[in-house]
mmCIF file of C-alpha atoms in Angstrom:
data_model
loop_
_atom_site.group_PDB
_atom_site.id
_atom_site.type_symbol
_atom_site.label_atom_id
_atom_site.label_comp_id
_atom_site.label_asym_id
_atom_site.label_seq_id
_atom_site.Cartn_x
_atom_site.Cartn_y
_atom_site.Cartn_z
ATOM 1 C CA MET A 555 0.023 -0.046 0.091
ATOM 2 C CA THR A 556 1.121 3.556 -0.732
ATOM 3 C CA LEU A 557 -1.070 5.227 1.832
ATOM 4 C CA PRO A 558 -0.139 6.119 5.376
ATOM 5 C CA PRO A 559 -0.620 3.232 7.818
ATOM 6 C CA LEU A 560 -4.155 2.873 9.088
ATOM 7 C CA ALA A 561 -5.239 5.914 7.120
ATOM 8 C CA ALA A 562 -8.009 4.045 5.214
ATOM 9 C CA ARG A 563 -9.212 2.310 8.346
ATOM 10 C CA HIS A 564 -9.366 5.636 10.217
ATOM 11 C CA CYS A 565 -11.327 7.226 7.409
ATOM 12 C CA TRP A 566 -13.800 4.380 7.234
ATOM 13 C CA HIS A 567 -14.462 4.296 10.978
ATOM 14 C CA ALA A 568 -14.350 8.052 11.514
ATOM 15 C CA ALA A 569 -16.160 9.304 8.424
ATOM 16 C CA ILE A 570 -17.657 6.674 6.089
ATOM 17 C CA ASN A 571 -19.374 4.049 8.249
ATOM 18 C CA PRO A 572 -21.056 6.508 10.752
ATOM 19 C CA LEU A 573 -22.460 8.622 8.006
ATOM 20 C CA HIS A 574 -24.139 5.633 6.430
ATOM 21 C CA SER A 575 -25.241 4.155 9.714
ATOM 22 C CA THR A 576 -27.212 7.271 10.776
ATOM 23 C CA VAL A 577 -30.320 5.847 9.083
ATOM 24 C CA TYR A 578 -30.413 2.750 11.367
ATOM 25 C CA PHE A 579 -30.891 4.853 14.437
ATOM 26 C CA SER A 580 -32.991 7.665 12.949
ATOM 27 C CA PRO A 581 -36.506 8.333 13.833
ATOM 28 C CA ASP A 582 -37.111 9.158 10.235
ATOM 29 C CA THR A 583 -36.612 5.609 9.139
ATOM 30 C CA PRO A 584 -39.415 3.914 11.061
ATOM 31 C CA LYS A 585 -41.578 6.883 10.112
ATOM 32 C CA GLU A 586 -41.036 6.329 6.427
ATOM 33 C CA PHE A 587 -41.443 2.519 6.764
ATOM 34 C CA ALA A 588 -44.603 2.843 8.722
ATOM 35 C CA GLY A 589 -46.049 4.515 5.629
ATOM 36 C CA LEU A 590 -45.422 1.242 3.811
ATOM 37 C CA GLY A 591 -47.036 -0.787 6.562
ATOM 38 C CA ILE A 592 -43.785 -2.077 8.046
ATOM 39 C CA THR A 593 -43.819 -1.179 11.772
ATOM 40 C CA HIS A 594 -41.800 -3.858 13.741
ATOM 41 C CA PRO A 595 -38.423 -2.328 14.401
ATOM 42 C CA VAL A 596 -36.539 -5.530 13.560
ATOM 43 C CA ALA A 597 -38.394 -5.774 10.221
ATOM 44 C CA VAL A 598 -37.494 -2.184 9.467
ATOM 45 C CA ASN A 599 -33.822 -2.884 10.087
ATOM 46 C CA LEU A 600 -33.629 -6.096 8.083
ATOM 47 C CA ALA A 601 -35.596 -4.680 5.088
ATOM 48 C CA ALA A 602 -33.689 -1.510 5.006
ATOM 49 C CA ARG A 603 -30.279 -3.148 4.605
ATOM 50 C CA SER A 604 -31.322 -6.161 2.559
ATOM 51 C CA ALA A 605 -33.742 -4.628 0.044
ATOM 52 C CA ALA A 606 -30.963 -4.020 -2.456
ATOM 53 C CA LEU A 607 -30.610 -7.866 -2.685
ATOM 54 C CA GLY A 608 -34.283 -8.110 -3.795
ATOM 55 C CA ALA A 609 -37.066 -10.106 -2.194
ATOM 56 C CA VAL A 610 -34.712 -12.631 -0.600
ATOM 57 C CA GLY A 611 -35.490 -14.970 2.199
ATOM 58 C CA ALA A 612 -33.924 -15.452 5.660
ATOM 59 C CA GLY A 613 -31.169 -17.766 4.477
ATOM 60 C CA THR A 614 -29.684 -15.137 2.149
ATOM 61 C CA VAL A 615 -29.712 -12.361 4.710
ATOM 62 C CA THR A 616 -28.382 -14.547 7.475
ATOM 63 C CA ALA A 617 -25.429 -15.396 5.303
ATOM 64 C CA ALA A 618 -24.841 -11.901 4.152
ATOM 65 C CA PHE A 619 -25.279 -10.220 7.535
ATOM 66 C CA TYR A 620 -23.150 -13.006 9.226
ATOM 67 C CA ASN A 621 -23.906 -12.092 12.861
ATOM 68 C CA TYR A 622 -27.733 -12.293 13.135
ATOM 69 C CA ARG A 623 -29.563 -15.226 14.638
ATOM 70 C CA HIS A 624 -31.216 -17.023 11.821
ATOM 71 C CA ASP A 625 -34.509 -17.759 13.445
ATOM 72 C CA PHE A 626 -34.634 -14.119 14.403
ATOM 73 C CA VAL A 627 -34.304 -13.119 10.814
ATOM 74 C CA ALA A 628 -36.847 -15.660 9.631
ATOM 75 C CA ARG A 629 -39.512 -14.152 11.784
ATOM 76 C CA HIS A 630 -39.566 -11.273 9.303
ATOM 77 C CA LEU A 631 -38.167 -12.420 6.027
ATOM 78 C CA PRO A 632 -39.290 -13.126 3.480
ATOM 79 C CA ALA A 633 -42.717 -12.061 4.995
ATOM 80 C CA VAL A 634 -41.903 -8.399 4.963
ATOM 81 C CA TRP A 635 -41.833 -8.420 1.073
ATOM 82 C CA ASP A 636 -45.632 -9.175 1.096
ATOM 83 C CA THR A 637 -46.105 -5.904 2.819
ATOM 84 C CA ALA A 638 -43.768 -3.761 0.652
ATOM 85 C CA ALA A 639 -41.682 -4.667 -2.356
ATOM 86 C CA PRO A 640 -37.990 -4.141 -2.176
ATOM 87 C CA GLU A 641 -38.071 -1.180 -4.544
ATOM 88 C CA LYS A 642 -40.580 0.631 -2.322
ATOM 89 C CA VAL A 643 -38.300 -0.151 0.686
ATOM 90 C CA LEU A 644 -35.358 1.334 -1.099
ATOM 91 C CA ALA A 645 -37.328 4.514 -1.896
ATOM 92 C CA ALA A 646 -38.444 4.846 1.664
ATOM 93 C CA ARG A 647 -34.893 4.340 2.925
ATOM 94 C CA LEU A 648 -33.607 7.073 0.621
ATOM 95 C CA ARG A 649 -36.335 9.427 1.892
ATOM 96 C CA ALA A 650 -35.240 8.557 5.474
ATOM 97 C CA ALA A 651 -31.632 9.312 4.543
ATOM 98 C CA ASP A 652 -32.729 12.658 3.134
ATOM 99 C CA ALA A 653 -34.703 13.714 6.214
ATOM 100 C CA THR A 654 -32.026 12.358 8.586
ATOM 101 C CA LEU A 655 -29.110 14.186 7.070
ATOM 102 C CA ARG A 656 -31.012 17.389 6.802
ATOM 103 C CA ARG A 657 -32.002 17.131 10.399
ATOM 104 C CA LEU A 658 -28.536 16.165 11.690
ATOM 105 C CA LEU A 659 -26.411 18.415 9.562
ATOM 106 C CA GLY A 660 -28.636 21.422 8.853
ATOM 107 C CA GLU A 661 -29.351 23.067 5.567
ATOM 108 C CA GLU A 662 -26.250 25.164 5.460
ATOM 109 C CA ALA A 663 -24.078 21.969 5.513
ATOM 110 C CA ILE A 664 -26.383 20.235 3.116
ATOM 111 C CA GLU A 665 -26.024 23.009 0.591
ATOM 112 C CA SER A 666 -22.231 23.494 1.181
ATOM 113 C CA PRO A 667 -19.456 22.990 -1.356
ATOM 114 C CA GLU A 668 -17.696 20.965 1.200
ATOM 115 C CA LEU A 669 -20.444 18.378 1.250
ATOM 116 C CA ALA A 670 -20.393 18.240 -2.519
ATOM 117 C CA GLU A 671 -16.661 17.796 -2.453
ATOM 118 C CA ALA A 672 -16.979 14.898 0.117
ATOM 119 C CA ALA A 673 -19.568 13.231 -2.111
ATOM 120 C CA ASP A 674 -17.272 13.442 -5.167
ATOM 121 C CA LEU A 675 -14.271 12.004 -3.204
ATOM 122 C CA ALA A 676 -16.316 9.113 -1.843
ATOM 123 C CA MET A 677 -17.781 8.284 -5.165
ATOM 124 C CA ARG A 678 -14.339 8.402 -6.727
ATOM 125 C CA ALA A 679 -13.040 5.940 -4.044
ATOM 126 C CA ALA A 680 -16.088 3.643 -4.815
ATOM 127 C CA GLU A 681 -15.027 3.450 -8.413
ATOM 128 C CA ALA A 682 -12.305 0.912 -7.403
ATOM 129 C CA CYS A 683 -14.674 -1.306 -5.316
ATOM 130 C CA THR A 684 -14.890 -4.885 -6.723
ATOM 131 C CA ARG A 685 -17.991 -7.102 -6.977
ATOM 132 C CA HIS A 686 -16.583 -10.610 -6.682
ATOM 133 C CA ALA A 687 -17.533 -12.312 -3.358
ATOM 134 C CA ARG A 688 -19.236 -9.055 -2.143
ATOM 135 C CA PRO A 689 -22.950 -9.599 -2.375
ATOM 136 C CA LEU A 690 -24.142 -6.582 -0.299
ATOM 137 C CA TYR A 691 -21.703 -4.160 -2.013
ATOM 138 C CA SER A 692 -22.549 -5.602 -5.469
ATOM 139 C CA ALA A 693 -26.354 -5.333 -4.942
ATOM 140 C CA HIS A 694 -26.022 -1.645 -3.898
ATOM 141 C CA ALA A 695 -23.677 -0.911 -6.757
ATOM 142 C CA ASP A 696 -26.586 -1.800 -9.075
ATOM 143 C CA LEU A 697 -28.706 1.002 -7.587
ATOM 144 C CA PRO A 698 -28.916 4.412 -9.262
ATOM 145 C CA VAL A 699 -26.645 7.187 -7.847
ATOM 146 C CA PRO A 700 -28.727 10.066 -6.411
ATOM 147 C CA GLU A 701 -28.241 13.466 -7.931
ATOM 148 C CA ALA A 702 -28.552 15.576 -4.680
ATOM 149 C CA PRO A 703 -24.970 15.838 -3.147
ATOM 150 C CA HIS A 704 -26.000 14.777 0.286
ATOM 151 C CA LEU A 705 -27.674 11.700 -0.902
ATOM 152 C CA ARG A 706 -24.803 10.974 -3.347
ATOM 153 C CA LEU A 707 -22.507 11.135 -0.275
ATOM 154 C CA TRP A 708 -24.807 8.840 1.689
ATOM 155 C CA HIS A 709 -24.952 6.400 -1.353
ATOM 156 C CA ALA A 710 -21.154 6.433 -1.642
ATOM 157 C CA THR A 711 -20.728 5.701 2.074
ATOM 158 C CA THR A 712 -23.165 2.883 1.668
ATOM 159 C CA LEU A 713 -21.115 1.342 -1.188
ATOM 160 C CA LEU A 714 -17.809 1.778 0.811
ATOM 161 C CA ARG A 715 -19.342 0.493 3.961
ATOM 162 C CA GLU A 716 -20.783 -2.716 2.395
ATOM 163 C CA HIS A 717 -17.514 -3.240 0.356
ATOM 164 C CA ARG A 718 -15.478 -3.318 3.585
ATOM 165 C CA GLY A 719 -18.188 -5.332 5.409
ATOM 166 C CA ASP A 720 -18.194 -8.072 2.676
ATOM 167 C CA GLY A 721 -14.406 -8.362 2.986
ATOM 168 C CA HIS A 722 -14.533 -8.325 6.784
ATOM 169 C CA LEU A 723 -16.755 -11.532 6.614
ATOM 170 C CA ALA A 724 -14.053 -13.291 4.737
ATOM 171 C CA ALA A 725 -11.405 -12.181 7.333
ATOM 172 C CA LEU A 726 -13.713 -13.437 10.138
ATOM 173 C CA LEU A 727 -13.860 -16.909 8.446
ATOM 174 C CA ILE A 728 -10.062 -16.934 8.157
ATOM 175 C CA ALA A 729 -9.799 -15.862 11.884
ATOM 176 C CA GLY A 730 -12.123 -18.742 12.808
ATOM 177 C CA LEU A 731 -14.615 -16.512 14.566
ATOM 178 C CA ASP A 732 -18.219 -17.568 14.344
ATOM 179 C CA PRO A 733 -20.987 -15.044 14.390
ATOM 180 C CA LEU A 734 -21.301 -14.940 18.202
ATOM 181 C CA GLU A 735 -17.610 -15.051 18.829
ATOM 182 C CA ALA A 736 -17.067 -12.075 16.347
ATOM 183 C CA LEU A 737 -19.607 -9.989 18.276
ATOM 184 C CA VAL A 738 -18.404 -10.967 21.783
ATOM 185 C CA SER A 739 -14.772 -10.380 21.029
ATOM 186 C CA HIS A 740 -15.571 -7.124 19.352
ATOM 187 C CA THR A 741 -17.523 -5.949 22.367
ATOM 188 C CA ALA A 742 -14.457 -6.832 24.489
ATOM 189 C CA THR A 743 -12.482 -4.366 22.617
ATOM 190 C CA GLY A 744 -14.749 -1.555 23.897
ATOM 191 C CA LYS A 745 -15.618 -0.467 20.365
ATOM 192 C CA GLY A 746 -18.328 -2.991 19.643
ATOM 193 C CA MET A 747 -22.008 -2.939 20.489
ATOM 194 C CA THR A 748 -23.052 -3.450 24.135
ATOM 195 C CA PRO A 749 -24.698 -6.704 24.962
ATOM 196 C CA LYS A 750 -27.994 -4.826 25.302
ATOM 197 C CA TRP A 751 -27.809 -3.829 21.559
ATOM 198 C CA LEU A 752 -26.564 -7.335 20.460
ATOM 199 C CA LYS A 753 -29.558 -8.933 21.960
ATOM 200 C CA ALA A 754 -32.052 -6.320 20.611
ATOM 201 C CA SER A 755 -30.684 -6.002 17.118
ATOM 202 C CA ARG A 756 -29.142 -9.388 16.407
ATOM 203 C CA GLY A 757 -31.686 -11.513 18.252
ATOM 204 C CA TRP A 758 -29.244 -13.413 20.600
ATOM 205 C CA GLU A 759 -30.068 -14.390 24.125
ATOM 206 C CA GLN A 760 -27.680 -13.837 27.088
ATOM 207 C CA SER A 761 -27.071 -17.550 27.188
ATOM 208 C CA ASP A 762 -25.842 -17.378 23.620
ATOM 209 C CA LEU A 763 -23.331 -14.550 24.476
ATOM 210 C CA ASP A 764 -22.178 -16.405 27.497
ATOM 211 C CA ALA A 765 -21.521 -19.662 25.613
ATOM 212 C CA ALA A 766 -19.589 -17.754 23.031
ATOM 213 C CA ALA A 767 -17.473 -16.076 25.719
ATOM 214 C CA ASP A 768 -16.723 -19.553 27.209
ATOM 215 C CA ARG A 769 -15.509 -20.778 23.767
ATOM 216 C CA LEU A 770 -13.337 -17.647 23.445
ATOM 217 C CA ARG A 771 -11.867 -18.305 26.973
ATOM 218 C CA ALA A 772 -11.109 -21.934 25.911
ATOM 219 C CA ARG A 773 -9.156 -20.603 23.008
ATOM 220 C CA GLY A 774 -7.302 -18.083 25.055
ATOM 221 C CA ILE A 775 -8.849 -15.119 23.425
ATOM 222 C CA LEU A 776 -10.731 -13.809 26.576
ATOM 223 C CA ASP A 777 -9.607 -14.074 30.161
ATOM 224 C CA ALA A 778 -11.658 -15.096 33.123
ATOM 225 C CA GLY A 779 -13.063 -11.566 33.447
ATOM 226 C CA GLY A 780 -14.149 -11.348 29.858
ATOM 227 C CA GLU A 781 -11.365 -9.095 28.767
ATOM 228 C CA LEU A 782 -9.122 -9.685 25.708
ATOM 229 C CA THR A 783 -5.943 -11.438 26.394
ATOM 230 C CA GLU A 784 -2.787 -10.523 24.554
ATOM 231 C CA GLU A 785 -3.606 -13.370 22.155
ATOM 232 C CA GLY A 786 -7.137 -11.966 21.801
ATOM 233 C CA LYS A 787 -5.804 -8.554 21.018
ATOM 234 C CA ALA A 788 -3.578 -10.108 18.377
ATOM 235 C CA VAL A 789 -6.471 -11.930 16.736
ATOM 236 C CA ARG A 790 -8.601 -8.768 16.641
ATOM 237 C CA GLU A 791 -5.716 -6.796 15.096
ATOM 238 C CA SER A 792 -5.004 -9.465 12.624
ATOM 239 C CA LEU A 793 -8.620 -9.453 11.695
ATOM 240 C CA GLU A 794 -8.594 -5.765 11.094
ATOM 241 C CA THR A 795 -5.320 -5.901 9.108
ATOM 242 C CA ASP A 796 -6.834 -8.610 6.754
ATOM 243 C CA THR A 797 -9.882 -6.414 6.318
ATOM 244 C CA ASP A 798 -7.720 -3.502 5.522
ATOM 245 C CA ARG A 799 -5.901 -5.540 2.927
ATOM 246 C CA LEU A 800 -9.197 -6.743 1.304
ATOM 247 C CA ASP A 801 -10.529 -3.207 1.333
ATOM 248 C CA ALA A 802 -7.449 -1.330 0.132
ATOM 249 C CA ALA A 803 -8.367 -0.718 -3.492
ATOM 250 C CA PRO A 804 -10.882 2.215 -3.164
ATOM 251 C CA TYR A 805 -8.553 4.210 -0.987
ATOM 252 C CA GLU A 806 -5.520 3.486 -3.040
ATOM 253 C CA HIS A 807 -7.498 4.681 -6.026
ATOM 254 C CA LEU A 808 -8.407 7.838 -4.205
ATOM 255 C CA GLY A 809 -4.809 8.499 -3.149
ATOM 256 C CA ALA A 810 -3.358 9.878 -0.004
ATOM 257 C CA PRO A 811 -4.286 13.591 -0.447
ATOM 258 C CA GLY A 812 -7.992 12.623 -1.391
ATOM 259 C CA LEU A 813 -8.201 10.164 1.405
ATOM 260 C CA ALA A 814 -7.023 12.703 3.946
ATOM 261 C CA ARG A 815 -9.518 15.308 2.614
ATOM 262 C CA LEU A 816 -12.336 12.891 2.669
ATOM 263 C CA ALA A 817 -11.410 11.939 6.322
ATOM 264 C CA GLU A 818 -11.371 15.636 7.241
ATOM 265 C CA LEU A 819 -14.604 16.541 5.527
ATOM 266 C CA GLY A 820 -16.549 13.350 6.450
ATOM 267 C CA GLY A 821 -15.205 13.480 9.993
ATOM 268 C CA GLY A 822 -16.500 16.974 10.404
ATOM 269 C CA PHE A 823 -19.948 15.993 9.204
ATOM 270 C CA VAL A 824 -19.931 12.894 11.504
ATOM 271 C CA LEU A 825 -18.969 15.135 14.504
ATOM 272 C CA LYS A 826 -21.874 17.331 13.643
ATOM 273 C CA ALA A 827 -24.237 14.405 13.364
ATOM 274 C CA VAL A 828 -23.067 12.843 16.613
ATOM 275 C CA THR A 829 -23.448 16.187 18.462
ATOM 276 C CA ALA A 830 -27.029 16.352 17.107
ATOM 277 C CA GLY A 831 -27.828 12.961 18.709
ATOM 278 C CA ALA A 832 -27.359 10.675 15.773
ATOM 279 C CA PHE A 833 -26.574 7.562 17.827
ATOM 280 C CA PRO A 834 -27.762 6.193 21.240
ATOM 281 C CA ALA A 835 -25.417 6.973 24.134
ATOM 282 C CA ASP A 836 -25.394 3.355 25.223
ATOM 283 C CA LEU A 837 -24.686 1.851 21.748
ATOM 284 C CA ARG A 838 -21.085 1.001 22.150
ATOM 285 C CA GLY A 839 -18.978 -0.272 25.043
ATOM 286 C CA LYS A 840 -18.452 -3.415 27.219
ATOM 287 C CA ALA A 841 -21.460 -3.284 29.502
#
């Protein structure tokens, strides 16, 4: 790689993924979906992210999402598509993204040349994304690019987010972390979702999380108190390094100056969104 070490990872975590993820915690999303007749919060979440794949069933979504409990997914898919077709869901999601970004960033930022510049940079990076073995990215890459700069930026962050995410799943398989072990070890870093959110959004029970923690202890990844051991820290860092390698092309294509500018601009918009209450205060952490 010709980029500064960890620059692409920093940009993704600080600027790209949070901008995309605002829709999952926005009150505008359930409001738009309620207009389609989709009211259960889990059905909203599953439909919003999977609609680009088409009217797929639970098996496809469990595979593509990796860390959701299958029977939890099956309670809502494919039944949700009888309520609203994927194209209607995608349109509702885009309306929710529009309302969310306008509310969080404000009209001045929405109309700013800096936001348009960030959108151009993110779309340029996405030009180098690859489709093979990346179902969620590839499905979203088939969608039309919105014209409005703030929606073009959100679309680009979606492409970049799913591209890295698809690669991350391959890295998880190489690391030998099953869905629950991936979640529990990520929570142990202090950067993952809290157990409360893992249970609410992924469908797992506390007994499932406890069993995964036991398996991780047996492998020497967690200690008796549930903290990462030195071996566990090495496993998580190797996982991120492999993910970086699989996701390098978009950022190499953008180049170091463009990447730094995208991180600066996107990070500023994320800070504004976070300050405006984009994410729950108890979303991330160990407890």
